[in-house]
Tab-separated table of C-alpha atoms in Angstrom:
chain	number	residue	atom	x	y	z
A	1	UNK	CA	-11.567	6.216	22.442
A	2	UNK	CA	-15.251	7.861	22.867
A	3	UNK	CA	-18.176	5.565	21.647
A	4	UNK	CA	-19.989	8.611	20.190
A	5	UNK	CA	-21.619	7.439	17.047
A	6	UNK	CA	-20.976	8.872	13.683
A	7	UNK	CA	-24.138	11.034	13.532
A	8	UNK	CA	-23.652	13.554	16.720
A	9	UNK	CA	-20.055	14.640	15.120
A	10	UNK	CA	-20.590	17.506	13.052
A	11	UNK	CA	-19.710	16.506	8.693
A	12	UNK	CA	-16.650	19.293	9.111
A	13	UNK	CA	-14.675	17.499	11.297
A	14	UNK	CA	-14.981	14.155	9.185
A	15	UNK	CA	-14.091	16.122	5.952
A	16	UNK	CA	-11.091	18.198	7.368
A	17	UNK	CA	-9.976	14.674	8.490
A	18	UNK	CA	-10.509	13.111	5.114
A	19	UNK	CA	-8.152	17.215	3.977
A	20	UNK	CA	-6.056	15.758	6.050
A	21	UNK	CA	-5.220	12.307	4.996
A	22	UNK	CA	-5.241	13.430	1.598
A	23	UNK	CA	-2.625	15.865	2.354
A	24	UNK	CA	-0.361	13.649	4.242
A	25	UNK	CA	-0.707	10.416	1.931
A	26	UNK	CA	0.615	12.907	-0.940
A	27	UNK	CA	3.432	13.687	1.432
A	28	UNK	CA	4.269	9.935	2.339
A	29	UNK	CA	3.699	8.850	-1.007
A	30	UNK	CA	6.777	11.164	-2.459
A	31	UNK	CA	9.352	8.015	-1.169
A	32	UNK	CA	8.803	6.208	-4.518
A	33	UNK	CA	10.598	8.862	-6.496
A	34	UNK	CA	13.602	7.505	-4.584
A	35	UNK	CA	15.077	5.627	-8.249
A	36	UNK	CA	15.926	9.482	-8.850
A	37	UNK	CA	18.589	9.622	-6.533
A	38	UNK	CA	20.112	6.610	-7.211
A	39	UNK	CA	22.746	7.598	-9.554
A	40	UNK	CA	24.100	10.645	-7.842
A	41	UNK	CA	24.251	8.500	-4.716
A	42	UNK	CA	26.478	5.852	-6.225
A	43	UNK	CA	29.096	8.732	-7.264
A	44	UNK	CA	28.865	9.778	-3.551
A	45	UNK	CA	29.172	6.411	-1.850
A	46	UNK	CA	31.550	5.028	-4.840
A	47	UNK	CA	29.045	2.002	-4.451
A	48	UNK	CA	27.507	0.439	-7.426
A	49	UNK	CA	23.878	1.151	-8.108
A	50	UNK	CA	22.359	-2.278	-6.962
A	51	UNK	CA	23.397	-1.611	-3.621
A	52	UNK	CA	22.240	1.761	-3.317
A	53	UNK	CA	19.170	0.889	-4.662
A	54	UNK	CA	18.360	-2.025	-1.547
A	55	UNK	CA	17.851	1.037	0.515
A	56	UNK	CA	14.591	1.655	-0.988
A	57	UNK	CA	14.117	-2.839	-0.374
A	58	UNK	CA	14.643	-1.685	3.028
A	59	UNK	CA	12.177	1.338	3.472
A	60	UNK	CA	9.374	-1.112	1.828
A	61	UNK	CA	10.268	-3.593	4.615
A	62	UNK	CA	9.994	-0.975	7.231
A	63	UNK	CA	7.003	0.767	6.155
A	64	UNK	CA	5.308	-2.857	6.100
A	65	UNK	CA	6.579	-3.080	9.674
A	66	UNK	CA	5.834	-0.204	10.749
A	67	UNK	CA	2.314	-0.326	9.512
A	68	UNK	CA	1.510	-3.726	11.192
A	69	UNK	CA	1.873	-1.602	14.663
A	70	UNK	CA	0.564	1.528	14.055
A	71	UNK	CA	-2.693	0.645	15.765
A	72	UNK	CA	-0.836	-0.081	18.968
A	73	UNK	CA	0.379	3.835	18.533
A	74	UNK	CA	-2.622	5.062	17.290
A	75	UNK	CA	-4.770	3.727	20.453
A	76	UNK	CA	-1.808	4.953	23.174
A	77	UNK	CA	-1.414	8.464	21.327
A	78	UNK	CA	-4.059	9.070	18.996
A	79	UNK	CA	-4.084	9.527	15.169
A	80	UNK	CA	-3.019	13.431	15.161
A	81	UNK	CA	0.280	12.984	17.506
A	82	UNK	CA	1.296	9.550	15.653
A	83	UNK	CA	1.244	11.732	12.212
A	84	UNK	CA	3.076	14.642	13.629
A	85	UNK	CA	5.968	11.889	15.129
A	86	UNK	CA	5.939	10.585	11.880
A	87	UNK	CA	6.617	13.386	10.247
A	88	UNK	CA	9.434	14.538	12.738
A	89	UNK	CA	11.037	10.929	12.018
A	90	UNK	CA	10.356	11.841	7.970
A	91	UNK	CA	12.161	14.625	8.150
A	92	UNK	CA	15.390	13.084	10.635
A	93	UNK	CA	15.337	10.261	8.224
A	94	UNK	CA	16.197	12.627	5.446
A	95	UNK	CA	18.559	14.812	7.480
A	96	UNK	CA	20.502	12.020	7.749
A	97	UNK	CA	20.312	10.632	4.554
A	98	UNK	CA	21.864	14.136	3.779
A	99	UNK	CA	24.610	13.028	6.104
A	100	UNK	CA	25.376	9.546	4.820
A	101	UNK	CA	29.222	9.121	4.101
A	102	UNK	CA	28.710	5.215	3.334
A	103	UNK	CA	26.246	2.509	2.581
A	104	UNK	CA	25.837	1.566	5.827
A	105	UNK	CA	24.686	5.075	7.055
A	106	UNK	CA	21.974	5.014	3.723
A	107	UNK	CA	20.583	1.752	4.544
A	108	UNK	CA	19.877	2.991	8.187
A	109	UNK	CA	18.484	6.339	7.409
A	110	UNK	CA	16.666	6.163	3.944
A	111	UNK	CA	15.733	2.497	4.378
A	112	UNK	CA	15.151	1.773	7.761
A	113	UNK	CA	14.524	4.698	9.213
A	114	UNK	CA	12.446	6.617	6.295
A	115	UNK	CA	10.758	3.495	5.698
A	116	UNK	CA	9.552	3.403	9.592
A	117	UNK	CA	8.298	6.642	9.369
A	118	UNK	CA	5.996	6.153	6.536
A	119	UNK	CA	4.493	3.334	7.390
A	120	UNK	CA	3.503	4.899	11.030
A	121	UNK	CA	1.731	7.283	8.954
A	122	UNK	CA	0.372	5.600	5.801
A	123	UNK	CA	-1.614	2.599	7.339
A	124	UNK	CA	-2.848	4.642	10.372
A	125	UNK	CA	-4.138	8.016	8.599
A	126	UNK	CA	-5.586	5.718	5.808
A	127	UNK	CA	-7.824	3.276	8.144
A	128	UNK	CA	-8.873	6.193	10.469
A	129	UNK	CA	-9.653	8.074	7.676
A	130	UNK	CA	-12.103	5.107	6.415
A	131	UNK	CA	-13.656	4.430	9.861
A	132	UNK	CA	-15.350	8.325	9.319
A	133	UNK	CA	-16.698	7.117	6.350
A	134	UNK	CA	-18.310	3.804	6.841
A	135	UNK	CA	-21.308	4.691	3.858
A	136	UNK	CA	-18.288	5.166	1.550
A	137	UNK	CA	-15.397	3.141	2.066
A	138	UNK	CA	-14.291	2.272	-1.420
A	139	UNK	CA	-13.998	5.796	-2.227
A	140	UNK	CA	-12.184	7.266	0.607
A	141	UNK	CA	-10.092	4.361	0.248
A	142	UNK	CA	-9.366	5.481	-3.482
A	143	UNK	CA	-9.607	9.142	-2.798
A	144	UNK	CA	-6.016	8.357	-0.130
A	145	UNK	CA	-4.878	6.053	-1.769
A	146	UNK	CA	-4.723	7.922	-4.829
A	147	UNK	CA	-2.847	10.823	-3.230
A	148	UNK	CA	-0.227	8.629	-2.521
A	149	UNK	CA	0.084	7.363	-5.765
A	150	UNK	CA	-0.325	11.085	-7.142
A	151	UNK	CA	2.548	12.168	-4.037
A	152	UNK	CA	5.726	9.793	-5.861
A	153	UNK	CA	4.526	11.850	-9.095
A	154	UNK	CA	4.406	15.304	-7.789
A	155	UNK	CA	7.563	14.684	-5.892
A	156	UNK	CA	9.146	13.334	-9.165
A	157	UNK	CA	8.716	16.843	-10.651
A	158	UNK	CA	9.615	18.771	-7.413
A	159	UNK	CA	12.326	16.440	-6.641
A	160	UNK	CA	14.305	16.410	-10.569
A	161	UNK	CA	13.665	20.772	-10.298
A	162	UNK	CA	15.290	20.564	-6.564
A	163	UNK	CA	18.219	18.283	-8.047
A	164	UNK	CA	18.672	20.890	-11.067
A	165	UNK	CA	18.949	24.003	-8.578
A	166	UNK	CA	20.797	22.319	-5.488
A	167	UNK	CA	22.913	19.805	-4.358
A	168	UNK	CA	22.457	16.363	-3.989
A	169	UNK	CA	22.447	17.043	0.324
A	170	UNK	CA	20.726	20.013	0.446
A	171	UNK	CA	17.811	18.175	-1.764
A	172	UNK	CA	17.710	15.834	0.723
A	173	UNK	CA	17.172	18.382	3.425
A	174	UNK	CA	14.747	20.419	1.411
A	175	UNK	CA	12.634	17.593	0.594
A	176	UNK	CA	12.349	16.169	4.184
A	177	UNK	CA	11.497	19.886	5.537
A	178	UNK	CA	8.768	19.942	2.404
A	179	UNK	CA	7.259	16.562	3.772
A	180	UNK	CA	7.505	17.159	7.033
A	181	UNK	CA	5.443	20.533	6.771
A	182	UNK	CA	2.727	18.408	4.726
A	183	UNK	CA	2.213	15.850	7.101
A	184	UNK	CA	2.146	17.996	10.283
A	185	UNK	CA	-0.568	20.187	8.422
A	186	UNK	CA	-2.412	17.275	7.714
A	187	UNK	CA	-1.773	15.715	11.113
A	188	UNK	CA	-3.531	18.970	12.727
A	189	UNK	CA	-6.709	19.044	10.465
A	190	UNK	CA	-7.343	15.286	11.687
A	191	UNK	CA	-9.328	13.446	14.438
A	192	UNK	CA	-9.247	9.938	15.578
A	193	UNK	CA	-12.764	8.354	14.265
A	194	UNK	CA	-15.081	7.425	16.928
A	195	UNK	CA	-16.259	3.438	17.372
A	196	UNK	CA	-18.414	2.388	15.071
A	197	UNK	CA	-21.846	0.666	16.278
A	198	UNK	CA	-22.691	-2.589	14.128
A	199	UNK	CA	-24.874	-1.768	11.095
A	200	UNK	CA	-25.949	-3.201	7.942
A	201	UNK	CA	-23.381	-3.231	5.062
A	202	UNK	CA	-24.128	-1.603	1.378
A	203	UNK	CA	-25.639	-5.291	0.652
A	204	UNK	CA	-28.141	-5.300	3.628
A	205	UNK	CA	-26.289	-8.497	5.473
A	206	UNK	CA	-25.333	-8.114	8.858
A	207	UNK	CA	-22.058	-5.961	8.937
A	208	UNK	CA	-18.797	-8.131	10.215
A	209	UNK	CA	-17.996	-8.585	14.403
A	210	UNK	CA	-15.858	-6.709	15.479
A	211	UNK	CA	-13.162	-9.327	16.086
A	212	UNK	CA	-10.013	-8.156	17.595
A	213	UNK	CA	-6.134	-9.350	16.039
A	214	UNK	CA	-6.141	-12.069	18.336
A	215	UNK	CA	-9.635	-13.190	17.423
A	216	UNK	CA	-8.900	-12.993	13.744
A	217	UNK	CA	-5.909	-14.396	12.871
A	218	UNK	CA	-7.453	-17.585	14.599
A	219	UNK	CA	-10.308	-17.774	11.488
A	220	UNK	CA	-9.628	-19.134	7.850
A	221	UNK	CA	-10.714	-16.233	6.391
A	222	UNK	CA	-7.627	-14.110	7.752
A	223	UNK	CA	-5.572	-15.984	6.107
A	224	UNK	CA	-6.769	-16.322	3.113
A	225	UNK	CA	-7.188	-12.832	2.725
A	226	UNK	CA	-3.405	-12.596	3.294
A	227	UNK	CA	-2.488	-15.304	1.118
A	228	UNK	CA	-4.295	-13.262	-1.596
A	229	UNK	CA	-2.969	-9.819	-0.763
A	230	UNK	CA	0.976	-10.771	-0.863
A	231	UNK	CA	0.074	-12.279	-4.077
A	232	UNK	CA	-1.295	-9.380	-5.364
A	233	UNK	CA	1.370	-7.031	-4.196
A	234	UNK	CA	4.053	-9.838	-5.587
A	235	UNK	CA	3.153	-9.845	-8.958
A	236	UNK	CA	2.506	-5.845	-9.295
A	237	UNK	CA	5.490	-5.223	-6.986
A	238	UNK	CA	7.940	-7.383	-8.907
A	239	UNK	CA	7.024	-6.883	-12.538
A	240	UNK	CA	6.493	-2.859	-12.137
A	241	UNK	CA	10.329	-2.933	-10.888
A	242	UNK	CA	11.358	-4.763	-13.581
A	243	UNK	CA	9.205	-3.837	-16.388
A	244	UNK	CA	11.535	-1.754	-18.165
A	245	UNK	CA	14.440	-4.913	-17.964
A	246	UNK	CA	11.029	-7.197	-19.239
A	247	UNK	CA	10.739	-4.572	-22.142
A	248	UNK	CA	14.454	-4.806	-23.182
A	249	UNK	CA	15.109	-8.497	-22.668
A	250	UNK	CA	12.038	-10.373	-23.681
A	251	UNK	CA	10.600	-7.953	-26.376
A	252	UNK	CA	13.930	-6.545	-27.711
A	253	UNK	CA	12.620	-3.353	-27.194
A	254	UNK	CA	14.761	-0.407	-27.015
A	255	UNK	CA	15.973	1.273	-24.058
A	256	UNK	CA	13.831	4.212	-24.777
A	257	UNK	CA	10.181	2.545	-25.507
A	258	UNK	CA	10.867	-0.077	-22.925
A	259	UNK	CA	11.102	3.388	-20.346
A	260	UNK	CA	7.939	4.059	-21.662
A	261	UNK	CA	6.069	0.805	-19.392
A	262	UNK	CA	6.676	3.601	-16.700
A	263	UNK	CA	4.397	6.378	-17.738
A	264	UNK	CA	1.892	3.048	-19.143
A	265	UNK	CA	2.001	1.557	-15.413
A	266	UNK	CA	1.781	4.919	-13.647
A	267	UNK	CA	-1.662	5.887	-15.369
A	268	UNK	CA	-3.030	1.582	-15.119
A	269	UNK	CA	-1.993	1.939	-11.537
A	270	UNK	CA	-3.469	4.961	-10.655
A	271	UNK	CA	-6.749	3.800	-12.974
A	272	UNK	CA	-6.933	0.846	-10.840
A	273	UNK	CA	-6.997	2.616	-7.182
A	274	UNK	CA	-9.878	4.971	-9.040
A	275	UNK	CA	-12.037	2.706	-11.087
A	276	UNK	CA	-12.439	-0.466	-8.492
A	277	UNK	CA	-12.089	1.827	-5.778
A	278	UNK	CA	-15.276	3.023	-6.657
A	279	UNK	CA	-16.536	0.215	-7.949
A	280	UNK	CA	-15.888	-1.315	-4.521
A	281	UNK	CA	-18.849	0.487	-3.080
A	282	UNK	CA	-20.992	-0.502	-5.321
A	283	UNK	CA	-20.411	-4.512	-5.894
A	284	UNK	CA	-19.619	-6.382	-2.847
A	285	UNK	CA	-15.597	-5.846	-2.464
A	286	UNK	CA	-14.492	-9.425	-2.973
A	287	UNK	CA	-16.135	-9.781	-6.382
A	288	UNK	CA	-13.750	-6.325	-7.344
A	289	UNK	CA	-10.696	-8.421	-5.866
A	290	UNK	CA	-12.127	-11.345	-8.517
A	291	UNK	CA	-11.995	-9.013	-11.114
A	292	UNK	CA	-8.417	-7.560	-10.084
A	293	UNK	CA	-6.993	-11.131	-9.682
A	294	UNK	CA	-8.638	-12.142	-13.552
A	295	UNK	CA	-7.004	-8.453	-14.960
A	296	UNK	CA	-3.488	-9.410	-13.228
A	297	UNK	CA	-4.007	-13.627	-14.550
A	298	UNK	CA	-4.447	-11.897	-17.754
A	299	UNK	CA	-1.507	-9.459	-18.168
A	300	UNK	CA	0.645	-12.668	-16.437
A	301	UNK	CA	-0.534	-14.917	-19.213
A	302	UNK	CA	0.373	-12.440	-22.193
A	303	UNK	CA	3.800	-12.473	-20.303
A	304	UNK	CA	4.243	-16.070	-20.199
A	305	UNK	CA	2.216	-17.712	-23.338
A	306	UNK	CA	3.001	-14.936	-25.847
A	307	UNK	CA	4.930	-13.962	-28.531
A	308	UNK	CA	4.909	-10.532	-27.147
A	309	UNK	CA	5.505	-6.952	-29.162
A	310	UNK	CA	5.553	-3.458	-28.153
A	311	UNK	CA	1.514	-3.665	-27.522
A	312	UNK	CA	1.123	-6.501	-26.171
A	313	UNK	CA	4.059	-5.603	-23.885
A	314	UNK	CA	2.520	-2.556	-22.688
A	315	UNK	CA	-1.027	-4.606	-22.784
A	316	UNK	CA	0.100	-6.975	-20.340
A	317	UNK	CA	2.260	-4.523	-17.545
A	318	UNK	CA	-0.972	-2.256	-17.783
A	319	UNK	CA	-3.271	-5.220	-16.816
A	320	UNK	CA	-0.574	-5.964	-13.712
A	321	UNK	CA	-0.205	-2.714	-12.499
A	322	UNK	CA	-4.283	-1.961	-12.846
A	323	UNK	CA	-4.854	-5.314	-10.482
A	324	UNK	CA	-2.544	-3.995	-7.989
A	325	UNK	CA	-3.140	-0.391	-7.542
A	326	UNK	CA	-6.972	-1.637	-7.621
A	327	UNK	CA	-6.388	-4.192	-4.720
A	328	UNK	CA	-4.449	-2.110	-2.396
A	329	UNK	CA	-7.343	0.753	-2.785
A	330	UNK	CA	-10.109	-1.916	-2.333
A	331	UNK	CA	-8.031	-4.060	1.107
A	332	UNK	CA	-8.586	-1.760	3.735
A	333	UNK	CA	-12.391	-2.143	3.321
A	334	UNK	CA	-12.503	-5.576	2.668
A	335	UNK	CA	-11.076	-6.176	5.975
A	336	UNK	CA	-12.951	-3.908	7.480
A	337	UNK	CA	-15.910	-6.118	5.535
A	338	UNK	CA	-14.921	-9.440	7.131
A	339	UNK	CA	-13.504	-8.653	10.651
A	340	UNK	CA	-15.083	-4.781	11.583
A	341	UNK	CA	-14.156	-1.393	11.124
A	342	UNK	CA	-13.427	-1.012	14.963
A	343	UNK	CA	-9.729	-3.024	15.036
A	344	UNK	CA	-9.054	-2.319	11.255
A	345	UNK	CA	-5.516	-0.340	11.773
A	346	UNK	CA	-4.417	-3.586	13.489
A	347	UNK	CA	-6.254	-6.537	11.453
A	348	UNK	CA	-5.022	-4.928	8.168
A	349	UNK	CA	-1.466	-4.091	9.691
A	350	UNK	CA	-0.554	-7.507	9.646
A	351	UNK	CA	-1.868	-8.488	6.438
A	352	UNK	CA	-0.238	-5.325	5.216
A	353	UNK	CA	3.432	-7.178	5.888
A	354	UNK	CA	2.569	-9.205	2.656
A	355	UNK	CA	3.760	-5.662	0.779
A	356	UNK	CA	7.002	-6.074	2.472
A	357	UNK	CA	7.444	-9.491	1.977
A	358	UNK	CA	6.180	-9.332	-1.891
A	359	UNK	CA	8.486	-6.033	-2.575
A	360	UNK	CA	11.347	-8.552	-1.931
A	361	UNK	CA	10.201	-12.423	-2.626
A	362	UNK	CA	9.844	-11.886	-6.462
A	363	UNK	CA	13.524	-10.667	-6.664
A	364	UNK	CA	14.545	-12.947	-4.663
A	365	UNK	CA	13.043	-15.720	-6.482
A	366	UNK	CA	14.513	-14.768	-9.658
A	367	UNK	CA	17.963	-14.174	-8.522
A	368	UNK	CA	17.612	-18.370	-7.075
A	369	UNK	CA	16.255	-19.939	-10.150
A	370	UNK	CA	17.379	-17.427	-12.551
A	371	UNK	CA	15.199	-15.271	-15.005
A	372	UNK	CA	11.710	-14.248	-15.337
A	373	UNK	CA	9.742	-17.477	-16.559
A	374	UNK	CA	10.278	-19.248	-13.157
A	375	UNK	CA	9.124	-16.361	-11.152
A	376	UNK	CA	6.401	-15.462	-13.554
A	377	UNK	CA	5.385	-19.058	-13.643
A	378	UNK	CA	5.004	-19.034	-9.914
A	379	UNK	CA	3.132	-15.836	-9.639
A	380	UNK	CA	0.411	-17.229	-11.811
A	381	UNK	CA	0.135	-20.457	-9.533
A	382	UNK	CA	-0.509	-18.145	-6.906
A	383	UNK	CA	-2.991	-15.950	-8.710
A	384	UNK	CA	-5.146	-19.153	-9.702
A	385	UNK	CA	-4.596	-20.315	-5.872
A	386	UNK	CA	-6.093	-16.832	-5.106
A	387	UNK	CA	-8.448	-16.406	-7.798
A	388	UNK	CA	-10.474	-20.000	-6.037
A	389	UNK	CA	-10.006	-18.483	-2.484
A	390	UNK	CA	-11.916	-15.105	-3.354
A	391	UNK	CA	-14.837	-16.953	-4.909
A	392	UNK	CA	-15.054	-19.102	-1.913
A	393	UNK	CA	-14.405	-17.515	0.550
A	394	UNK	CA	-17.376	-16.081	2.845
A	395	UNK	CA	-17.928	-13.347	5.420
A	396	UNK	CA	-17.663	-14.770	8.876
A	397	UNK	CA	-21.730	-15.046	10.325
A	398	UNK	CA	-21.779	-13.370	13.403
A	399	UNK	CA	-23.108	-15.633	15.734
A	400	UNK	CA	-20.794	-19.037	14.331
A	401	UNK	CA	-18.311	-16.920	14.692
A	402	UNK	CA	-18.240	-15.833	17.963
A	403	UNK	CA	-18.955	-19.310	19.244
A	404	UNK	CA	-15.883	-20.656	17.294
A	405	UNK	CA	-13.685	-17.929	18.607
A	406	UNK	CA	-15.074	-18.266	22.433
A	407	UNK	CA	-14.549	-21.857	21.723
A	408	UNK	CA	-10.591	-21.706	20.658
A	409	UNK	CA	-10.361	-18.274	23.425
């Protein structure tokens, strides 16, 4: 990758790459309408819901995987081809979804395969995109970010109108074809971000080492920051998928107004990747992640100490889905903060696994011990475990640092 710094690149090629990402994170970000398909799939399959529905446990998994390597990819091929492969694999997964005569054949090609294909793209295209931006990482972050969330609710419109007007397969088809297009476009209007020359961060303190994977995961710090991200994606993961069940079975609420937490957590998420995405570049980034983990201890505290109603209800998933949608936004550059913006597609990547592990621990929790207090009760443990590591935690010093990590080398 060329050294060139930031300043001899003309602004054009920096904001058709930021087009880009935007474009291709709304593209990626149309899997989470997959709940829409889940009915029409069981009728297919003659499977019961539940079990069509792990595909989409399975496509979480993979994108987390997928993610934690993209930085291999993205070094060997380069941002633009990466996106374009992904794409190509988008668009096979779907063909074969099209295809699938039996569980099996789903799990493969809309879990694992789908799943593999957007998290080559969504991790990569996202962290390039911020390396082009190093003045303004909070908002890029919340500016791709946010068209992913805004891609699972454009898709939910173009997907239910494709569903109306074709069949089940042929949506399938159409939809991969659609995504495919978007990501290739966006793939071509991108360039991979030059290295970055240590600077001064938006506080004037010396900006982080670049330390590569190896270098980091051998410091404290890494570690907590993980700890604190699959926490964060546990609690907003878990109670956003069962928010609706929450409504109906701990507030009595009806099936209709307990529906409703969807539309509630939609806008709080989205609010969340916009507000402390922003804020992000204007406080120093871990105090935002302070202020997401107090939001989330908040809505998990109406949840468990409560007699709740409809507003507190609807109070308390808000709060939940704000933290998360906030924290996700704000990650890539607070890694970027602590361990350089250089090795960022492969620091984050394997933080990023605590997504795939959180989509699934919080279920799986609950199915062992049975119900939501236990699970909620643990989720708050680790969001005052968290909520201690962020206001302790400290940006490695430069020279301590490298001495330590010559030291354990």
């Amino acid at each position: 990758m060329s050294r060139t710094h930031l300043s001899s690149v003309p602004d054009s090629v920096r904001w058709l790459t930021l087009l880009g990402t935007i474009i291709t994170q709304f593209a990626l970000g149309s899997v989470y309408t997959w709940s829409l398909f889940n009915g029409q799939l069981s009728q297919k399959l003659d499977a019961p819901v539940s079990q069509v529905a792990f595909s989409f446990g399975l496509l979480s998994l993979g994108l987390a995987l997928s993610s934690s390597i993209a930085g291999k990819l993205q070094e060997r091929f380069g941002v633009r081809n990466v996106a374009i492969g992904a794409g190509l694999l988008l668009a096979l997964g779907f063909y074969l979804t099209a295809q699938a005569n039996s569980l099996l054949m789903l799990w493969l090609s809309a879990g694992v395969l789908v799943g593999l294909a957007d998290g080559a793209g969504y991790l990569m295209t996202l962290s390039n995109c911020v390396k082009w931006f190093p003045e303004r990482k909070g908002v890029i972050s919340a500016c791709a970010i946010g068209a992913y969330g805004l891609g699972s609710l454009g898709f939910k419109f173009i997907c239910s109108s494709l569903l109306a007007h074709f069949s089940l397969e042929n949506t399938f088809l159409i939809w991969g074809a659609l995504a495919m297009s978007m990501v290739i476009l966006g793939a071509l209007l991108m360039k991979d971000a030059p290295q970055q020359r240590a600077s001064q961060n938006k506080n004037g303190e010396a900006a982080a080492l670049d330390f590569s994977l190896a270098q980091s995961m051998r410091m404290p710090q890494y570690w907590m920051l993980a700890l604190m991200f699959l926490t964060a994606c546990m609690s907003g993961l878990y109670v956003i998928g069962v928010a609706k069940d929450i409504g109906e079975g701990m507030v009595h609420l009806s099936t209709q107004t307990a529906a409703s937490a969807v539309t509630i957590i939609a806008i709080a998420n989205l609010s969340g990747r916009l507000i402390l995405g922003v804020l992000s570049d204007k406080i120093a980034r871990i105090r935002v992640i302070t202020l997401a983990q107090v939001v989330s201890l908040a809505g998990m505290a109406i949840l468990l100490f409560t007699r709740m109603n409809e507003t507190t209800f609807f109070i308390s998933v808000a709060c939940i889905a704000f933290s998360f949608g906030g924290t996700i936004t704000v990650y890539p550059s607070l890694v970027s903060d602590f361990f350089g913006l250089n090795n960022l597609t492969k620091n984050y990547g394997v933080i990023y696994l605590g997504f795939g592990i959180g989509s699934v621990l919080g279920s799986l929790i609950a199915s062992l011990f049975g119900g939501f207090t236990v699970t909620f009760s643990l989720i708050m443990t680790l969001l005052v475990i968290s909520l201690v590591m962020s206001l302790v935690i400290r940006i490695p010093h430069r020279e301590r640092s490298m001495q330590q990590v010559l030291q354990r080398g």
